[in-house]
Short mmCIF file of C-alpha atoms in Angstrom, two decimals:
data_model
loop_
_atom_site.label_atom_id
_atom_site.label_comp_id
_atom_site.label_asym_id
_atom_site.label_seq_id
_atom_site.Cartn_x
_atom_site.Cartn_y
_atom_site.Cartn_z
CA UNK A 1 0.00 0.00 0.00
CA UNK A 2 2.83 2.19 0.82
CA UNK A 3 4.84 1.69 -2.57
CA UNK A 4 0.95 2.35 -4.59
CA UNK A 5 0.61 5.63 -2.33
CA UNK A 6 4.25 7.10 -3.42
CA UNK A 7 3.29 6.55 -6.59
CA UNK A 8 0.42 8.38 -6.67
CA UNK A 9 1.89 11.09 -4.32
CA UNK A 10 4.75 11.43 -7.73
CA UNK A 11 2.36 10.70 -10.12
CA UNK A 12 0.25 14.01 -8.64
CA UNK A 13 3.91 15.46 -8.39
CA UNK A 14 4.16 15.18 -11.82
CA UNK A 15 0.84 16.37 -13.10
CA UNK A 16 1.26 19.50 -11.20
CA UNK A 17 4.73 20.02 -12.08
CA UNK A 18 3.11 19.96 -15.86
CA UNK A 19 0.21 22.05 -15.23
CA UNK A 20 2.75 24.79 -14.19
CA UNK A 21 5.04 24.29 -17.24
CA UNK A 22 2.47 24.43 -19.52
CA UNK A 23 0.91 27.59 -18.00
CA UNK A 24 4.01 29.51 -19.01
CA UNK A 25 4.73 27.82 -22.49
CA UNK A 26 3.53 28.61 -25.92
CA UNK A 27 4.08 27.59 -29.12
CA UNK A 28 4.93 30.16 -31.93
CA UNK A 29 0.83 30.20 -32.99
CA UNK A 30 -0.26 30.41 -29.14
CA UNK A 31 -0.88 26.79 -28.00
CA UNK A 32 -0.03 25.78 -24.75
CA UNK A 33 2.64 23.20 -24.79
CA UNK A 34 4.12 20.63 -21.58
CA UNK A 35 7.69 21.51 -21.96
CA UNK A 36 10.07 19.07 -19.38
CA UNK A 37 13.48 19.53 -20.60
CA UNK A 38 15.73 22.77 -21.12
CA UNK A 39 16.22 23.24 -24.93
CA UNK A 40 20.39 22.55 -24.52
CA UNK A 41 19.02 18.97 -23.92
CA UNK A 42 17.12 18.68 -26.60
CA UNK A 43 19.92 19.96 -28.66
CA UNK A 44 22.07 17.07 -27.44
CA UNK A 45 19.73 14.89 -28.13
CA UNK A 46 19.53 16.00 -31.89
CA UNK A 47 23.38 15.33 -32.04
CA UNK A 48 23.57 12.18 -30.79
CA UNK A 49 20.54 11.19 -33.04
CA UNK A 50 22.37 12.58 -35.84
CA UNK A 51 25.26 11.19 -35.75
CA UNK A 52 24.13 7.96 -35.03
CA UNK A 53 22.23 7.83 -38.78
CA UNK A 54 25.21 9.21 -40.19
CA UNK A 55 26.51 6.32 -39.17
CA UNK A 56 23.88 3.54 -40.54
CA UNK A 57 22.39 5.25 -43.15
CA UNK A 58 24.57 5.79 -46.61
CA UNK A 59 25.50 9.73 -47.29
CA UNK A 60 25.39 10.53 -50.30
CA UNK A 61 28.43 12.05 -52.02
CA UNK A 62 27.17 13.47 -55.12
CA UNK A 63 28.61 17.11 -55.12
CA UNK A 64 25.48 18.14 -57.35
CA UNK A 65 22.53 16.93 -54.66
CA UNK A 66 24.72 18.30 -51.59
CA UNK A 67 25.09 21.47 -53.06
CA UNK A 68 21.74 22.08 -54.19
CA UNK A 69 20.34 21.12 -50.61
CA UNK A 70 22.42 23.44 -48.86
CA UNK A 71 21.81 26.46 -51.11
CA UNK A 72 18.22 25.79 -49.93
CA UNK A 73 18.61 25.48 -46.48
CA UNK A 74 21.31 28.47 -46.64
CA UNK A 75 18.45 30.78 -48.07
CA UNK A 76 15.70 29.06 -44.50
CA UNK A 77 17.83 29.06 -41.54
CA UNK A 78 19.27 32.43 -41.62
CA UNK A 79 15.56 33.25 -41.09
CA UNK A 80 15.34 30.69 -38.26
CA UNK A 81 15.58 32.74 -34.46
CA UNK A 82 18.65 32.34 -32.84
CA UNK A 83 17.21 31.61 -29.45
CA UNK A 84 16.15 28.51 -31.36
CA UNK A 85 19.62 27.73 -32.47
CA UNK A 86 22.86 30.16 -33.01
CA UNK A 87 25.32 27.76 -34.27
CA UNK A 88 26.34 26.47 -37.53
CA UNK A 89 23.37 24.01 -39.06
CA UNK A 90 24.66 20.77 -40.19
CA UNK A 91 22.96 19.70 -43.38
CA UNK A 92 22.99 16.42 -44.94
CA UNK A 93 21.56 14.86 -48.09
CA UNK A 94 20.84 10.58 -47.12
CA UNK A 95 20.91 8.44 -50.38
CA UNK A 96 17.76 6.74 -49.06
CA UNK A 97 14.29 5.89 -51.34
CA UNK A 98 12.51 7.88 -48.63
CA UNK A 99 10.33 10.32 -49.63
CA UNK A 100 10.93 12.52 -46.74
CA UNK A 101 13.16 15.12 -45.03
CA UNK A 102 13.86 16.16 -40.94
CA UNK A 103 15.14 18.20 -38.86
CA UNK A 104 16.11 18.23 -35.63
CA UNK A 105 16.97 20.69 -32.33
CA UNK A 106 20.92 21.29 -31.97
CA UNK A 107 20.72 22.82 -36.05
CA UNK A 108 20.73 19.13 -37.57
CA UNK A 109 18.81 19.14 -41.10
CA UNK A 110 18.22 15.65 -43.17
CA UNK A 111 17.22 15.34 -46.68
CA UNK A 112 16.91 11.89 -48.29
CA UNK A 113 17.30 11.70 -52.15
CA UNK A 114 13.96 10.01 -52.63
CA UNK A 115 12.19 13.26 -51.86
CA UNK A 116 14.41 14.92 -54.62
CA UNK A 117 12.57 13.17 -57.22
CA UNK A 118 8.92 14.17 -55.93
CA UNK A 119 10.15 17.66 -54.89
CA UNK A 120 10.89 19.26 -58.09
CA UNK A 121 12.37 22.39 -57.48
CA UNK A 122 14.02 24.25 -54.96
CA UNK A 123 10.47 25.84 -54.32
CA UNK A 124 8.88 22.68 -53.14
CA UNK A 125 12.09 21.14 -51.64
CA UNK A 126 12.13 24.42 -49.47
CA UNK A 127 8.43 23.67 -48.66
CA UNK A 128 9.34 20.44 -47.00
CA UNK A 129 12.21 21.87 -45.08
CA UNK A 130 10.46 24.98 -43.82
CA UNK A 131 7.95 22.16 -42.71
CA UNK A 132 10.70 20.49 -40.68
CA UNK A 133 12.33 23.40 -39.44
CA UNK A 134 9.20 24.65 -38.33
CA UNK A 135 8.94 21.39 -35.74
CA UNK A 136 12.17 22.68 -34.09
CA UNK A 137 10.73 26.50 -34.61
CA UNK A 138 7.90 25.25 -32.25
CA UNK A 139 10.03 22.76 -29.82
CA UNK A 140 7.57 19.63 -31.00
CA UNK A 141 10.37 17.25 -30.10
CA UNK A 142 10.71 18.38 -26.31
CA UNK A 143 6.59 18.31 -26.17
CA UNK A 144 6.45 14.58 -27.79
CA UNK A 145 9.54 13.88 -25.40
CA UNK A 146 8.33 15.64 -22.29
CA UNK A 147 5.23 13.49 -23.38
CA UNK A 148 6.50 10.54 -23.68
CA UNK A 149 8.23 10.91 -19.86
CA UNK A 150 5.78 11.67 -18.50
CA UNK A 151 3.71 8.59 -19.57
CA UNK A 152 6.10 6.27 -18.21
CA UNK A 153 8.07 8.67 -15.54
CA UNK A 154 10.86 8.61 -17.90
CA UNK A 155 12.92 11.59 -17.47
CA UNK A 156 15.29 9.34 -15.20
CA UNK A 157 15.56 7.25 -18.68
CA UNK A 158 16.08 10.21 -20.50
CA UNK A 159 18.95 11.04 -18.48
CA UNK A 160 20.80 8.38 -18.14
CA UNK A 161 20.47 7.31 -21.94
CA UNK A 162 21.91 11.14 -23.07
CA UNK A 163 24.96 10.26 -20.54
CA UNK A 164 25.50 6.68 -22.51
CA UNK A 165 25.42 8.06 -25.81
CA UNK A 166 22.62 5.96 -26.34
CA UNK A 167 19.88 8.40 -27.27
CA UNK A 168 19.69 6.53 -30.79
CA UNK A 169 18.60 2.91 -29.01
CA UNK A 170 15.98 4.99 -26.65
CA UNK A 171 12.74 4.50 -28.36
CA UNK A 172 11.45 7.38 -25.78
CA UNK A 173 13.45 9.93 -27.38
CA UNK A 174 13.59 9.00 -31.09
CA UNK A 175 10.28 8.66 -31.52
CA UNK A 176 10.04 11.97 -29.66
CA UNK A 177 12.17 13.66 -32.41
CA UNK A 178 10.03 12.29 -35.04
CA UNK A 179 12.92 9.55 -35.77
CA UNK A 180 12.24 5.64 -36.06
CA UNK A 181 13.43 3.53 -33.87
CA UNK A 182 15.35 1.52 -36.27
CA UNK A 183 18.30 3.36 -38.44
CA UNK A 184 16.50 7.04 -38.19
CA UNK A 185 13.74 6.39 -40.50
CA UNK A 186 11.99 9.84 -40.58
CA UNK A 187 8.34 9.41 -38.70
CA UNK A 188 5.31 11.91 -38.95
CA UNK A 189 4.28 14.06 -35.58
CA UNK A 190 0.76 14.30 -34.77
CA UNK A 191 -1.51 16.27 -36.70
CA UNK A 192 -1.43 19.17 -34.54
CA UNK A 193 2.05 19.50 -34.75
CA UNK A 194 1.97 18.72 -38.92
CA UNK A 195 -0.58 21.12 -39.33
CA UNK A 196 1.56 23.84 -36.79
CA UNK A 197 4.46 23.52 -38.39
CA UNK A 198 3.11 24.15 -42.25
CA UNK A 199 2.06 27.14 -41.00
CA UNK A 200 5.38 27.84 -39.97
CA UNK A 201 7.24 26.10 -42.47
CA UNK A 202 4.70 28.48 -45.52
CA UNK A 203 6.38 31.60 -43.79
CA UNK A 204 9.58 30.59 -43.29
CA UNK A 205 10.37 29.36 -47.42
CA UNK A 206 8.32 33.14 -48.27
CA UNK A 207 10.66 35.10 -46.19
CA UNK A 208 13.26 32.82 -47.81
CA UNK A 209 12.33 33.93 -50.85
CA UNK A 210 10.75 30.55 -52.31
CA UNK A 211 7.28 30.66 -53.62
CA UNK A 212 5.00 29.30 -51.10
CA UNK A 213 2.59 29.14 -53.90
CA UNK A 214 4.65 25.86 -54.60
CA UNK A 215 3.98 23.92 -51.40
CA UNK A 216 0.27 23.18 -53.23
CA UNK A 217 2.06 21.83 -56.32
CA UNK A 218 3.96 20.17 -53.76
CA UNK A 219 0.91 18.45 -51.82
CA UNK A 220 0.08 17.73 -55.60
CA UNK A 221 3.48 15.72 -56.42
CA UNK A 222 3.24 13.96 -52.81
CA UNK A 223 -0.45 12.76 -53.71
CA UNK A 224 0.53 11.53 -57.01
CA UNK A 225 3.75 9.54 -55.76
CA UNK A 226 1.24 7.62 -53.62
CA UNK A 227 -0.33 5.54 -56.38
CA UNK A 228 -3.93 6.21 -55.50
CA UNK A 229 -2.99 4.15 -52.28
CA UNK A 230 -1.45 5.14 -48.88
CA UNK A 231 -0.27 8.42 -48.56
CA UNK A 232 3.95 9.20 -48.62
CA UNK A 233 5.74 9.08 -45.26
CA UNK A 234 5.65 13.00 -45.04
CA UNK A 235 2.14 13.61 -44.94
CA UNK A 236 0.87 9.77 -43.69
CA UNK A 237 -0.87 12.14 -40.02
CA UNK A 238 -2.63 14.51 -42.85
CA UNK A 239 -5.95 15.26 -43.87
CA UNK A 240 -7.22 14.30 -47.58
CA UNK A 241 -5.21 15.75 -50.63
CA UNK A 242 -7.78 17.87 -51.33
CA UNK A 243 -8.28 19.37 -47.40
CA UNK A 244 -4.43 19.81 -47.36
CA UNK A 245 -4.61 22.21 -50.19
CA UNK A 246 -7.67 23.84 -48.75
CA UNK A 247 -5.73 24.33 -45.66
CA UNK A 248 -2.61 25.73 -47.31
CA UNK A 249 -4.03 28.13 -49.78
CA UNK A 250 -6.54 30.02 -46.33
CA UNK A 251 -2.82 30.53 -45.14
CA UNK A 252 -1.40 31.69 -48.40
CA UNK A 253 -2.49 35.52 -47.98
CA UNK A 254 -0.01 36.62 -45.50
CA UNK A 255 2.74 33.97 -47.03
CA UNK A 256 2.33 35.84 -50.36
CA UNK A 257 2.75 39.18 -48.62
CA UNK A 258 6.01 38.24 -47.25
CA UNK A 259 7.35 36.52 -50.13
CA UNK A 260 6.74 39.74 -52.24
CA UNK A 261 7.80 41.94 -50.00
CA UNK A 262 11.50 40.27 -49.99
CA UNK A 263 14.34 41.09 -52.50
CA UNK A 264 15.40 37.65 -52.07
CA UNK A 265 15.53 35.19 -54.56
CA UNK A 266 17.30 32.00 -54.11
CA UNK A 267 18.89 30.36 -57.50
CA UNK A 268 19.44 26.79 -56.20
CA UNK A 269 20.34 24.63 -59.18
CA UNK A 270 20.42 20.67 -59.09
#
């Protein structure tokens, strides 16, 4: 009986210890958010993860594809806050099928060469990274982590996996970055978050000087590479093809303001 009471007595520890921490944090669009961890651990957290799929998943090393990634992500995160990160951004193109791209806290941005082929410009290639970006923008790893912890009192686990180095076997904490368990593979957030960060992602590649107009041809190209059938691994938490566009183009107004209203325009070349 004793044991079951301290559990409750930290379980109600817990829940009031989140109550207060999401009282006094928002996201960039105003939603409250259950933030556990300080954003430096988070960052190390991205690291580690990184590194680790650096490590089991093949780089790819053609000069043309590297270059034409960074120029795009050059022209995004110089418009990224620098309370969110103020470091050099480590950007790296995976020769993997995937139709996807990441990005995580600590300035780490993935691109796998499958999206390159859906994505067909550096207009709708910046939509998908503005996307991901925007997930860091808004600190959606440290909610899904400080979410998963708190499920299972984890932040012990947390802890103790960051001082092993073994952040890439904690399932806790990869899933909570939006990364697979197994090798990185790049997983969807929840729909709140997906639909959070396109609105931040649309105003990030405008003041970038892409087109957001593009992010609907986009949503186009990903509906097509389906097949009719399941939906691509970037958009598998989204509405219907044709509520997705709905969605983007009632947020287009102000993206279209911004993107006119900068003198920047990226030439990325591929």
């Amino acid at each position: 009986m004793k044991f079951t009471l301290n559990r409750i007595a930290l379980a109600s520890m817990v829940v009031a210890t989140t109550l207060t921490i999401a009282s006094c944090a928002t996201s960039p669009t105003g939603r409250n958010q259950v933030l556990l961890f300080p954003e430096s651990q988070l960052s190390e957290m991205g690291v580690q993860a990184f590194a680790s799929m650096k490590e089991n998943i093949k780089v790819s090393n053609v000069p043309v594809q590297n270059e034409y990634v960074q120029c795009i992500a050059d022209s995004i995160i110089v418009h990224v806050p620098k309370e969110v990160f103020d470091g050099v951004w480590e950007v790296v193109v995976f020769d993997d099928p995937q139709v996807n791209a990441f990005a995580l806290p600590g300035g780490k941005i993935g691109v796998y060469t499958g999206l390159l082929e859906v994505a067909v410009n550096q207009h709708q290639v910046a939509a998908v990274m503005g996307h991901e970006v925007g997930h860091v923008i808004a600190r959606h790893g440290n909610e899904r982590v400080s979410t998963n912890a708190l499920i299972g009192v984890g932040q012990e686990v947390v802890n103790a996996a960051l001082q092993a180095n073994e952040v890439a076997n904690s399932q806790l904490i990869m899933g909570g970055l939006g990364l697979g368990f197994q090798y990185g593979v790049a997983m969807p957030f929840g729909r709140k978050h997906e639909s959070e960060a396109d609105e931040i992602g649309l105003s990030l590649m405008a003041k970038a000087g892409f087109n957001p107009q593009e992010s609907v041809e986009l949503w186009k190209n990903m509906a097509e590479a389906s097949g009719g059938n399941s939906q691509p691994e970037f958009f598998s938490t989204h509405p219907s093809p044709a509520t997705r566009i709905d969605d983007l183009q009632a947020k287009m107004k102000p993206a279209l303001a911004a993107y006119n209203a900068t003198t920047n325009r990226p030439n990325c070349r591929k």
